[in-house]
Tab-separated table of C-alpha atoms in Angstrom:
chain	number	residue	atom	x	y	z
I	84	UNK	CA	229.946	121.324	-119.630
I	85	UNK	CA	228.153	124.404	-120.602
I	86	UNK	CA	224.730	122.911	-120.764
I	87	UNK	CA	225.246	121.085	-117.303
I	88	UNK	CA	225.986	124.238	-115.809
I	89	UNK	CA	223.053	125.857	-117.224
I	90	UNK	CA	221.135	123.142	-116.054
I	91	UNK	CA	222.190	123.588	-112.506
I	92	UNK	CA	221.256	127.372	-112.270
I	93	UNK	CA	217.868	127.152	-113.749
I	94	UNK	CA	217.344	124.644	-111.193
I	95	UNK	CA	218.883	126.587	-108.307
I	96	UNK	CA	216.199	129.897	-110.086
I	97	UNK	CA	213.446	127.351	-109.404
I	98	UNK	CA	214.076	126.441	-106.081
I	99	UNK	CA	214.583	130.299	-105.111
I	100	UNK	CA	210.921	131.166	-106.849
I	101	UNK	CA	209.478	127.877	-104.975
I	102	UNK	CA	210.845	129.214	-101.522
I	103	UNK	CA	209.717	132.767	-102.219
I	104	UNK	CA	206.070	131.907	-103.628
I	105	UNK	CA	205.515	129.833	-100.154
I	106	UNK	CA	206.825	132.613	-97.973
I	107	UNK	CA	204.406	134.830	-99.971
I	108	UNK	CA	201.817	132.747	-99.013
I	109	UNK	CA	202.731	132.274	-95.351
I	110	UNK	CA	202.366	136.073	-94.953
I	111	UNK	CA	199.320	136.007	-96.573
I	112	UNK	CA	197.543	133.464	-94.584
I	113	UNK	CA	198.975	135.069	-91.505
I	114	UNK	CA	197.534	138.689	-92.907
I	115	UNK	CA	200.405	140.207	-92.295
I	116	UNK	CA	200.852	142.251	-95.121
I	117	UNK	CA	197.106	143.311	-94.716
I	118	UNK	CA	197.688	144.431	-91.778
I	119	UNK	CA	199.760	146.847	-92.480
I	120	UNK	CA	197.779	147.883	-95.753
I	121	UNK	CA	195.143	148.389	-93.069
I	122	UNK	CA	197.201	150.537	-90.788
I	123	UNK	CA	198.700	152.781	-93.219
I	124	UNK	CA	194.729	153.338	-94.947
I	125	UNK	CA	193.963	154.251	-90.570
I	126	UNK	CA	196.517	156.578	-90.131
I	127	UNK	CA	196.043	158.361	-93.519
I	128	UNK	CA	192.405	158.343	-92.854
I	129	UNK	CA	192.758	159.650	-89.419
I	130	UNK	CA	195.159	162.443	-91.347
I	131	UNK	CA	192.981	163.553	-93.728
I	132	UNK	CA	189.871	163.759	-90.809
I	133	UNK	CA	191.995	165.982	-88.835
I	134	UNK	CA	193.462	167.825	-91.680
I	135	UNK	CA	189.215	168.286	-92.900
I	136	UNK	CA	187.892	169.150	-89.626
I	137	UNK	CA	190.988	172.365	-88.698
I	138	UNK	CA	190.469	173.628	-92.241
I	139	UNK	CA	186.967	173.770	-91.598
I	140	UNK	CA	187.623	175.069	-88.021
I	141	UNK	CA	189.988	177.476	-89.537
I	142	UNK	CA	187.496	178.751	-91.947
I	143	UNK	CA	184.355	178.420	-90.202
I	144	UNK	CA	184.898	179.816	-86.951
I	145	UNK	CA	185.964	183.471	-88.105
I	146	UNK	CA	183.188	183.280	-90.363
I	147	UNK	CA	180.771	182.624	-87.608
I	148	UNK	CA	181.962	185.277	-85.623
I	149	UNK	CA	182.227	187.575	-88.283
I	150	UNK	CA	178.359	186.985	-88.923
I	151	UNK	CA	177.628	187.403	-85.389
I	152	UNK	CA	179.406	190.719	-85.168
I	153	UNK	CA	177.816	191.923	-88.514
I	154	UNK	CA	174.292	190.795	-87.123
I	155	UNK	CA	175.151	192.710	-83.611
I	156	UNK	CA	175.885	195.565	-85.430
I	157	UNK	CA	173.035	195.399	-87.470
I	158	UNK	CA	170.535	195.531	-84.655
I	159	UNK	CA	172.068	198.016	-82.630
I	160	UNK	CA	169.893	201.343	-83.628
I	161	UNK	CA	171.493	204.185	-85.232
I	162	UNK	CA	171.746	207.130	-83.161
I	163	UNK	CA	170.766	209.864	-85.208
I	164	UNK	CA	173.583	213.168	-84.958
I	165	UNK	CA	172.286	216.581	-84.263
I	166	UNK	CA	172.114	217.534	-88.023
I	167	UNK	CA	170.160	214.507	-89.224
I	168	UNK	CA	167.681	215.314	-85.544
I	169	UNK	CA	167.207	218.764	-87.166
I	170	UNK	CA	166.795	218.022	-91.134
I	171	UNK	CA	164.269	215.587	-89.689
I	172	UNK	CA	162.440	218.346	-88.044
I	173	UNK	CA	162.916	220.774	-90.366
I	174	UNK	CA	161.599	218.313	-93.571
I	175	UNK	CA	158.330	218.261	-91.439
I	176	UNK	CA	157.822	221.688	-91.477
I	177	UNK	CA	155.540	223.994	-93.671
I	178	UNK	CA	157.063	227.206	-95.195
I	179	UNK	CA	154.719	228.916	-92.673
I	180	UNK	CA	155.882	227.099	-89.546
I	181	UNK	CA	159.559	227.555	-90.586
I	182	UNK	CA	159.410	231.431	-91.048
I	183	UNK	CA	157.922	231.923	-87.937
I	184	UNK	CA	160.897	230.346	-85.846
I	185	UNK	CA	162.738	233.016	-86.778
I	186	UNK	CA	160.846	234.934	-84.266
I	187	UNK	CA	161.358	235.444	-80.465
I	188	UNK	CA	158.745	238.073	-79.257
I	189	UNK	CA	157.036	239.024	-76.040
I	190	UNK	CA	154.089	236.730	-74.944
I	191	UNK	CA	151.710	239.322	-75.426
I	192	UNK	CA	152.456	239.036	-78.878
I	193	UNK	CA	151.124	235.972	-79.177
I	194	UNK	CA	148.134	236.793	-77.718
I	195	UNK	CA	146.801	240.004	-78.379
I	196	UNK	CA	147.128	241.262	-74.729
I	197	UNK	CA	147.559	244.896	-73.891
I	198	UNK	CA	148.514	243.731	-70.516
I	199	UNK	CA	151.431	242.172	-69.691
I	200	UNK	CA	151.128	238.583	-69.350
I	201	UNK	CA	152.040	236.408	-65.853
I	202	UNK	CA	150.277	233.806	-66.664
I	203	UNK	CA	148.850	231.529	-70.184
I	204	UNK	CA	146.233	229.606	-70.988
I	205	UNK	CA	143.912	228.139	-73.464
I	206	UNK	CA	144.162	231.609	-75.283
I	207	UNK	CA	148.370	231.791	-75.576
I	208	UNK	CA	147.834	227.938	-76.800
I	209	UNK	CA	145.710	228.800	-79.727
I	210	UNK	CA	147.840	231.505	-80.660
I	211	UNK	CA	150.776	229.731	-80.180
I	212	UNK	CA	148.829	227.170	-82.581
I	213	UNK	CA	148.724	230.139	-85.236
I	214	UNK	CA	151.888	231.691	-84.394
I	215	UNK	CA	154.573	229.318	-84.152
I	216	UNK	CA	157.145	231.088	-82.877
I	217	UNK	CA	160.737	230.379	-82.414
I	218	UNK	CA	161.204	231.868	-78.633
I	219	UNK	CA	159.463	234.376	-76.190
I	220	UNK	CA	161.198	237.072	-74.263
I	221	UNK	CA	159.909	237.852	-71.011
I	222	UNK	CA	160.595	241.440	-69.377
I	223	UNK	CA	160.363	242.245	-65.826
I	224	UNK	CA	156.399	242.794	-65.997
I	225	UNK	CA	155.928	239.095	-66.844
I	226	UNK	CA	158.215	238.156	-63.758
I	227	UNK	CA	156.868	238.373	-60.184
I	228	UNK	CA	157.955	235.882	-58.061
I	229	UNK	CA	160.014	232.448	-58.546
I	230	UNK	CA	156.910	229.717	-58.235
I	231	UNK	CA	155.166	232.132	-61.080
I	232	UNK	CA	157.896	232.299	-63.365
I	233	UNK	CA	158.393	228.720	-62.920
I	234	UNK	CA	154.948	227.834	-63.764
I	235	UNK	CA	154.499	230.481	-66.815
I	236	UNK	CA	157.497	228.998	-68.639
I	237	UNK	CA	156.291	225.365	-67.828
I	238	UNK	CA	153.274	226.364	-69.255
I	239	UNK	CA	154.308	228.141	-72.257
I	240	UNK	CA	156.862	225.252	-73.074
I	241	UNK	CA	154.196	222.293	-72.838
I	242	UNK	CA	152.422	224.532	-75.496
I	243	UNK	CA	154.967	224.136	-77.951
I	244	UNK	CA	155.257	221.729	-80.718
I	245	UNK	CA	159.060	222.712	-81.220
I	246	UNK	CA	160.239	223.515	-77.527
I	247	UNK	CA	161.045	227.679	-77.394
I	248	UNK	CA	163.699	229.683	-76.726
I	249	UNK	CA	162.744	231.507	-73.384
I	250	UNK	CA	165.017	234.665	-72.964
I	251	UNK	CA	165.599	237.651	-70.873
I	252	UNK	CA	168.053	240.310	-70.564
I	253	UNK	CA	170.016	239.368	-67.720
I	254	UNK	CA	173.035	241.484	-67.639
I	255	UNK	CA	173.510	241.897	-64.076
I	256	UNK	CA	173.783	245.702	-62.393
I	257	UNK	CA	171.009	248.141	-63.965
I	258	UNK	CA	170.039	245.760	-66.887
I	259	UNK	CA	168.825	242.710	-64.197
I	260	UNK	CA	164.838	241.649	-64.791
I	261	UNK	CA	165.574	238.887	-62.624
I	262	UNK	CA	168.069	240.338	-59.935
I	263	UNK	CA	166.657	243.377	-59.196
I	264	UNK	CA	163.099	241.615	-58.295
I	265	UNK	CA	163.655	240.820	-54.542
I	266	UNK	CA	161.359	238.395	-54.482
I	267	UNK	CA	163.042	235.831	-56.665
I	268	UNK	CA	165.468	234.571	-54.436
I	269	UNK	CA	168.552	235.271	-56.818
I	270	UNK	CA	172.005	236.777	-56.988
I	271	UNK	CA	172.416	240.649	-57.177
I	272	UNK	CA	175.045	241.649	-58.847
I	273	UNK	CA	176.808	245.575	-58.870
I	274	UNK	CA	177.648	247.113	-62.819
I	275	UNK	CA	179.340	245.747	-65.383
I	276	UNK	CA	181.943	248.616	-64.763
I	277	UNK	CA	182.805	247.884	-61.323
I	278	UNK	CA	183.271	244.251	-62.207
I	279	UNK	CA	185.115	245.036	-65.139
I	280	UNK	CA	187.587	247.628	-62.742
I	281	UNK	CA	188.676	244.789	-60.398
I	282	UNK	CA	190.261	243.442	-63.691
I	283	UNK	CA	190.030	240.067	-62.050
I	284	UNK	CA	188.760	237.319	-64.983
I	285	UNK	CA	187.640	235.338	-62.263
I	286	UNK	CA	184.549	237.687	-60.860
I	287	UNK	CA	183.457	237.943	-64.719
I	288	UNK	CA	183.499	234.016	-65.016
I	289	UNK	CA	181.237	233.928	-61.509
I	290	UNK	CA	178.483	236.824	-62.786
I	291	UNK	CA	177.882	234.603	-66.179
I	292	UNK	CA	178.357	230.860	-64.462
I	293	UNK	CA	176.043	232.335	-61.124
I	294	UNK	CA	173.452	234.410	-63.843
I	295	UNK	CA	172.937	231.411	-65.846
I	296	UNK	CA	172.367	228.615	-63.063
I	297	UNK	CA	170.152	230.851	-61.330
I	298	UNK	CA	168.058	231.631	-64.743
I	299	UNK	CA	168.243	228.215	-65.406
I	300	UNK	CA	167.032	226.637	-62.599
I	301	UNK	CA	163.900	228.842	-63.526
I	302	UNK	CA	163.673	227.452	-67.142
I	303	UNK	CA	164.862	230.157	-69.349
I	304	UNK	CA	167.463	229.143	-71.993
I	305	UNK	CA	168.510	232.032	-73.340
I	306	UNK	CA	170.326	235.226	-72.234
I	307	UNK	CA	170.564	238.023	-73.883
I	308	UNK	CA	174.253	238.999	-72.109
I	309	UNK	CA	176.713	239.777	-71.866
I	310	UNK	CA	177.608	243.633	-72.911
I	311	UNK	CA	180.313	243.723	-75.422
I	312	UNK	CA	180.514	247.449	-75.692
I	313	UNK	CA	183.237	249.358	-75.286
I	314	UNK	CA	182.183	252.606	-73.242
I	315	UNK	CA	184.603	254.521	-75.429
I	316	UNK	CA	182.521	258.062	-75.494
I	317	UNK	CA	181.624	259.620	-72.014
I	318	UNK	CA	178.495	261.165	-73.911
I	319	UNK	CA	177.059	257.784	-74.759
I	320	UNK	CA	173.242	257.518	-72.765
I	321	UNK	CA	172.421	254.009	-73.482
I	322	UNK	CA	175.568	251.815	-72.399
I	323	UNK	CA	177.895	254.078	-69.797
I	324	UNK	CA	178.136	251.169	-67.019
I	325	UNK	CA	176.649	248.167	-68.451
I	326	UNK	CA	179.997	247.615	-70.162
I	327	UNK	CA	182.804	245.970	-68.574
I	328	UNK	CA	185.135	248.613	-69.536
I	329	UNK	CA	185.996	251.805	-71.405
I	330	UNK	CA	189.180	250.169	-72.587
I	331	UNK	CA	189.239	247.228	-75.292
I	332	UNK	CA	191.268	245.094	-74.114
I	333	UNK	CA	190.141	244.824	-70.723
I	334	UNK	CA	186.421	244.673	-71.939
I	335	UNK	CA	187.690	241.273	-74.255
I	336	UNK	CA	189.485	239.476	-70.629
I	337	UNK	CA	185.922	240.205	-69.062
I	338	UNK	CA	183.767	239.244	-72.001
I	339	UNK	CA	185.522	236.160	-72.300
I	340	UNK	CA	185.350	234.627	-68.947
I	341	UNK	CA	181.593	235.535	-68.595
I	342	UNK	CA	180.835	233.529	-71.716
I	343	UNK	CA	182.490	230.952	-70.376
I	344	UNK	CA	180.404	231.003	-66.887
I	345	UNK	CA	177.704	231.066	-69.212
I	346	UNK	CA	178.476	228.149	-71.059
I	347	UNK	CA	179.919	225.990	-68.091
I	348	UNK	CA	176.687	227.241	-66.288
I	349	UNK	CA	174.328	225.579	-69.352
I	350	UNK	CA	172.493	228.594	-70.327
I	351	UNK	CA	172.652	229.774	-73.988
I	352	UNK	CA	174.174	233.520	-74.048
I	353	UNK	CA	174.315	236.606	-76.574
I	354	UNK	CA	177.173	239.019	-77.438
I	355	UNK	CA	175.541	242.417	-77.571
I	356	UNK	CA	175.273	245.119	-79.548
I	357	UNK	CA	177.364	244.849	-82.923
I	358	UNK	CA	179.153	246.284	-84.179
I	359	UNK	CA	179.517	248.160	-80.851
I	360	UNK	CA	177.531	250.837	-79.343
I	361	UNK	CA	179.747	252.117	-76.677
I	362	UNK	CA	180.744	255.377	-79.096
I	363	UNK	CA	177.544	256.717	-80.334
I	364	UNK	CA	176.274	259.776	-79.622
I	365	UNK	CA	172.432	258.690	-79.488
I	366	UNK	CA	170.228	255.874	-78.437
I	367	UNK	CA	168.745	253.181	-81.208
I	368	UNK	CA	165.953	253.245	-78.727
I	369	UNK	CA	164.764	256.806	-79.630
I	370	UNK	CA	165.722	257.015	-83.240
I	371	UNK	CA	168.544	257.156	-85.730
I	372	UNK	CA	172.152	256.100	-84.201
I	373	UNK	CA	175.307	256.702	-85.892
I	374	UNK	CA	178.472	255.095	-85.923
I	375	UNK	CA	180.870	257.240	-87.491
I	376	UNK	CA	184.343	254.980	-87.475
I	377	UNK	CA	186.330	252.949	-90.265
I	378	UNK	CA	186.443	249.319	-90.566
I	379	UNK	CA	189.944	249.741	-89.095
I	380	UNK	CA	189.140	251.707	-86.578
I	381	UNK	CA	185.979	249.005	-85.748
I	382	UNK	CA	189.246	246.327	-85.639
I	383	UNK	CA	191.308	248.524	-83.254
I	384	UNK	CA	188.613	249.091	-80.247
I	385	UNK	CA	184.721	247.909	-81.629
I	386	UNK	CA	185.470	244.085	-82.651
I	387	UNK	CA	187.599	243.320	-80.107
I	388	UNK	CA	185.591	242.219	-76.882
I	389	UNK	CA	183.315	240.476	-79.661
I	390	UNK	CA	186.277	238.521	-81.665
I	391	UNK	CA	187.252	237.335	-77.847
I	392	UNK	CA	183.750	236.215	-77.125
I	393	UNK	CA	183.468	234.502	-80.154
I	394	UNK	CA	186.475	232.698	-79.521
I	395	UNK	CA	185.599	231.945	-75.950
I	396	UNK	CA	182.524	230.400	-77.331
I	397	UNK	CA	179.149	232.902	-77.446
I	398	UNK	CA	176.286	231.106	-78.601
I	399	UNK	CA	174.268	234.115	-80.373
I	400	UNK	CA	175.628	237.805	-81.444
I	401	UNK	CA	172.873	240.688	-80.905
I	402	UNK	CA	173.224	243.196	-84.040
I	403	UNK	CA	172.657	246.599	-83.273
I	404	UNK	CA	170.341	249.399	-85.457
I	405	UNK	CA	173.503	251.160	-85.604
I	406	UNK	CA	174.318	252.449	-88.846
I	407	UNK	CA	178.286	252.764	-90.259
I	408	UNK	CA	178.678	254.886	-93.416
I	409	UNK	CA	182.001	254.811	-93.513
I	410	UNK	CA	181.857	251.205	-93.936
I	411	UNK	CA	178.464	250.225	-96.158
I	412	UNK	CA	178.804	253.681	-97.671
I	413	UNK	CA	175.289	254.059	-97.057
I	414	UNK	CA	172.795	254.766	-93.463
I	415	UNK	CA	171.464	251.148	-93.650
I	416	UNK	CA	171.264	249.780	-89.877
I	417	UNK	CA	173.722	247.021	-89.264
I	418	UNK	CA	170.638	245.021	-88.155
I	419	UNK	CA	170.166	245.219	-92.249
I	420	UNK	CA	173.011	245.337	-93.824
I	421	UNK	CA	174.737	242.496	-95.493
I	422	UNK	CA	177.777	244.176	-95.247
I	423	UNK	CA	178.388	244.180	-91.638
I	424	UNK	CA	176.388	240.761	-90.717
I	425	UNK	CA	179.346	239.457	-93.948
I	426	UNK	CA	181.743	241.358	-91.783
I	427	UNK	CA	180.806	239.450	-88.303
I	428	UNK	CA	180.329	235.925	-90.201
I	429	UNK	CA	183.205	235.980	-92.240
I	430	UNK	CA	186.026	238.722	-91.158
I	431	UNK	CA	185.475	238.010	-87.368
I	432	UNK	CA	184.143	233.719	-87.894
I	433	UNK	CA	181.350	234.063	-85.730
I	434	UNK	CA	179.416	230.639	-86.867
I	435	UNK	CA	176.539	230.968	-84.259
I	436	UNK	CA	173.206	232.686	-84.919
I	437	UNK	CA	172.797	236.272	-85.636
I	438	UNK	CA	169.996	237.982	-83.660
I	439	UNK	CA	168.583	241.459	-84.085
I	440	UNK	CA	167.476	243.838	-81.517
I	441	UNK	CA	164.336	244.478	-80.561
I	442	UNK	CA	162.855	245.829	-83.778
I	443	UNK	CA	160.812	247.451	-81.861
I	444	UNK	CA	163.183	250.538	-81.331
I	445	UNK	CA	162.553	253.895	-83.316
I	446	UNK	CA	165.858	253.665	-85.094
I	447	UNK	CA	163.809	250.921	-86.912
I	448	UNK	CA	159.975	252.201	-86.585
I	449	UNK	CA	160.421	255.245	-87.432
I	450	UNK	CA	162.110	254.067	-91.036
I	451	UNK	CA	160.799	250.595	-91.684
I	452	UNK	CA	157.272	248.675	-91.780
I	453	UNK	CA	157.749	245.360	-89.927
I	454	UNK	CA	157.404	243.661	-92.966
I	455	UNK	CA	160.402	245.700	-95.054
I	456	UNK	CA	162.428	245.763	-91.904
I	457	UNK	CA	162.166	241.533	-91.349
I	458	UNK	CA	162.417	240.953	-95.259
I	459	UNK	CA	165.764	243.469	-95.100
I	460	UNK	CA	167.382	241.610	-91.817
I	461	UNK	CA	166.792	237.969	-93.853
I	462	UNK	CA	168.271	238.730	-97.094
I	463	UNK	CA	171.334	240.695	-94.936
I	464	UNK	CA	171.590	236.949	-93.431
I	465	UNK	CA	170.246	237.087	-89.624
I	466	UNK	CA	168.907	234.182	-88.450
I	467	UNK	CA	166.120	235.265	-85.928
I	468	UNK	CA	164.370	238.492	-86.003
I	469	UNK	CA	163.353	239.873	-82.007
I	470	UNK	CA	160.129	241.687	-81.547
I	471	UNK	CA	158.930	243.105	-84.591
I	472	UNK	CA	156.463	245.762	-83.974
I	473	UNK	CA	153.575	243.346	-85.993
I	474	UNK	CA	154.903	239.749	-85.654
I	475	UNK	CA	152.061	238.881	-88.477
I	476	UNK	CA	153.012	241.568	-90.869
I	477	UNK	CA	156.587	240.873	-90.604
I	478	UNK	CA	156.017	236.965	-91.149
I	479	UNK	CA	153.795	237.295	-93.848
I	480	UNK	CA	156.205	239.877	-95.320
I	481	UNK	CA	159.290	236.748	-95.428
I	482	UNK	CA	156.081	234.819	-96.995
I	483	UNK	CA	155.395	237.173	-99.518
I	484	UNK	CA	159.193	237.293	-100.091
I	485	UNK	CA	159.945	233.745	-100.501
I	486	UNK	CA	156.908	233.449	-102.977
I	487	UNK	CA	158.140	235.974	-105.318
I	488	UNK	CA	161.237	234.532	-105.745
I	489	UNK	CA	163.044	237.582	-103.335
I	490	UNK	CA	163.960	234.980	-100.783
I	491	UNK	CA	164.819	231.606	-101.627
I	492	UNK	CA	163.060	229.107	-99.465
I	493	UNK	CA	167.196	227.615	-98.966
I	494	UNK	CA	167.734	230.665	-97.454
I	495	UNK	CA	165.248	230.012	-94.578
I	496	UNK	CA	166.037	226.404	-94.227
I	497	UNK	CA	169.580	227.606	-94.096
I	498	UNK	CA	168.634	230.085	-90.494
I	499	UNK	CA	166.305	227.377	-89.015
I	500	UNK	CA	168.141	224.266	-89.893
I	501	UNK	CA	170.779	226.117	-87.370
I	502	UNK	CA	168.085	227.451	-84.692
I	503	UNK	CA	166.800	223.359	-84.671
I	504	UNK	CA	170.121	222.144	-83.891
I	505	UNK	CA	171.209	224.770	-81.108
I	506	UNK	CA	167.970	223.920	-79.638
I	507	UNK	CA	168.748	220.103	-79.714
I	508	UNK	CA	172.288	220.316	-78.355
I	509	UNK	CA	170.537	223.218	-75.616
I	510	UNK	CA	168.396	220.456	-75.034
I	511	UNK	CA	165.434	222.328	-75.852
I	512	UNK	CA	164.623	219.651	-78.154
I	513	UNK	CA	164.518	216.565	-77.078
């Protein structure tokens, strides 16, 4: 019985392989089953595309626009800042050629004249050529009418390799070169005093923004205003009413909002005379001038009209042959003395360039050659030296200087690396 029934389900596992081994071939023949084989391989195929071509989107697309930004960027030119504009200048320029624009002087200087110059020609070109100076002042005698001074300082400009600082003393009230010459068509304004006594900030800010438009519109650059005296001594001959006031304070409101008419009015203006000359007994026109007052006493009256034109924004501070024992323990003019041009840079933070006055004056003369006098101001740490009484001896004395090792030639680069860039952002330079 037991082999019969194996019997019967070996037969029953044939049939079932028989039937399945035909289906198997029914599907085939149909193709079926590659059919589907074929569908899946599509659709996986059709996956993987899509999956290839957003991972290469996804990859290549930032990197394109990252290239085209870079490549954008690359050609757009740099624009050079003000310091790079000047070091590029200034790495141009011979020892020669940078001493000299520490210089502003009168155009006869450059020439030779013993008359005073209203016009220039071939003559102030050559010597222009061999004097390269940083800036001419011009005086009333140059000045005689608007279309003249238009066309002298056109002139004298187009002669210049490194556009010049044109200046004038343009105070307003006695001190005017401009405003008291009728025939140039400008404002005429009363003294510093009376404008100072209305004690209104406001007619200050109109006498330095209506000065400097007027000036400019003639091409100078540069004034040398305003007054920051304080008239503090009733025996004083050289300031009396050019200063605002004869009380501190009131002198520092005025100061202030003049340098800013200046500034707003785009003309380039000077902080006169430190470390104040409102309380000397004598003129640093005529000879020796004293000062006799402590640093803290400077603080409490002196310094302040100049600390508040400093901090309204003064381009240039005038230092005065004015000569403080009490504070360099010696008679060395302030114009000199590293002492007081440490005490303006660094005690009151005046960053801007340090001018002399006119060197010239026989508080100066009678005491110094031009040459020891500009050698002196350099190594105290001004920055431009006005009207020596020989521009050539007192530029080939800073020559002499430098070669001898007195002077280091940083020390010049230092003073005209900063003239270069106040006359690019004047746009002097262009």
């Amino acid at each position: 019985m037991k082999k019969s029934r194996k019997n019967k389900f070996s037969n029953i596992a044939a049939l079932v392989l028989a039937i399945a081994a035909v289906l198997l071939l029914v599907y085939v023949a149909s193709g079926l089953v590659p059919t589907e084989i074929d569908n899946v391989a599509t659709e996986t195929e059709a996956t993987t595309v899509a999956t290839t071509e957003a991972t290469v989107a996804s990859t290549t697309e930032p990197t394109i626009a990252a290239t085209a930004e870079a490549t954008t960027q690359a050609e757009e030119p740099h624009e050079a800042t003000t310091e790079e504009q000047a070091l590029e200048i200034l790495n141009s320029m011979s020892l020669r050629e940078q001493v000299y624009q520490l210089f502003i002087v009168r155009p006869e200087q450059i020439t030779g004249s013993s008359e005073k110059l209203t016009e220039v020609g071939s003559d102030f070109e050559e010597g222009l050529s061999e004097y390269p100076v940083g800036g001419i002042a011009m005086f009333a005698e140059n000045i005689i009418d608007r279309e003249q001074t238009i066309e002298m300082i056109s002139s004298m400009q187009s002669y210049s390799t490194i556009g010049l600082f044109i200046a004038v003393d343009e105070e307003g009230g006695s001190v005017s070169r401009i405003g008291n010459n009728s025939s140039m068509g400008t404002t005429k304004f009363p003294s510093m005093k009376t404008v100072g006594n209305t004690g209104d900030r406001d007619v200050a800010y109109n006498v330095g923004y209506t000065i400097g438009t007027e000036i400019l519109e003639l091409g100078f650059n540069l004034d040398f205003a305003p007054v920051a005296d304080v008239d503090s001594n009733p025996d004083n001959t050289v300031i009396g009413n050019r200063a605002f006031s004869t009380e501190a304070d009131i002198a520092a409101e005025m100061v202030a909002a003049a340098v800013e008419g200046f500034n707003d009015s785009g003309i380039l203006c000077t902080l006169k005379h430190f470390p104040g000359h409102g309380d000397t007994a004598t003129d640093s026109h005529l000879g020796y001038t004293e000062l006799d007052k402590s640093l803290y006493e400077l603080w409490e009256t002196e310094f302040v009209p100049f600390v508040s034109g400093i901090n309204a924004g003064a381009d240039l501070v005038m230092v005065g042959h004015i000569s403080v024992p009490q504070v360099t323990g010696d008679d060395t003019p302030a114009s000199l003395s590293a002492t007081m041009i440490d005490i303006l840079r660094n005690d009151l933070g005046f960053t801007g360039l340090i001018i002399t006055d006119s060197m010239q004056m026989e508080a100066i003369t009678d005491r110094y050659s031009s040459a020891e006098a500009a050698v002196l101001a350099i190594k105290a740490g001004v920055d431009i030296i006005l009207m020596p009484e020989s521009l050539e001896e007192a530029a080939d004395g800073i020559i002499e200087a430098v070669e001898s090792g007195e002077i280091s030639e940083e020390r010049i680069a230092e003073s005209v690396l900063k003239i270069l860039e106040v006359k690019i952002e004047a746009g002097i330079i262009e």
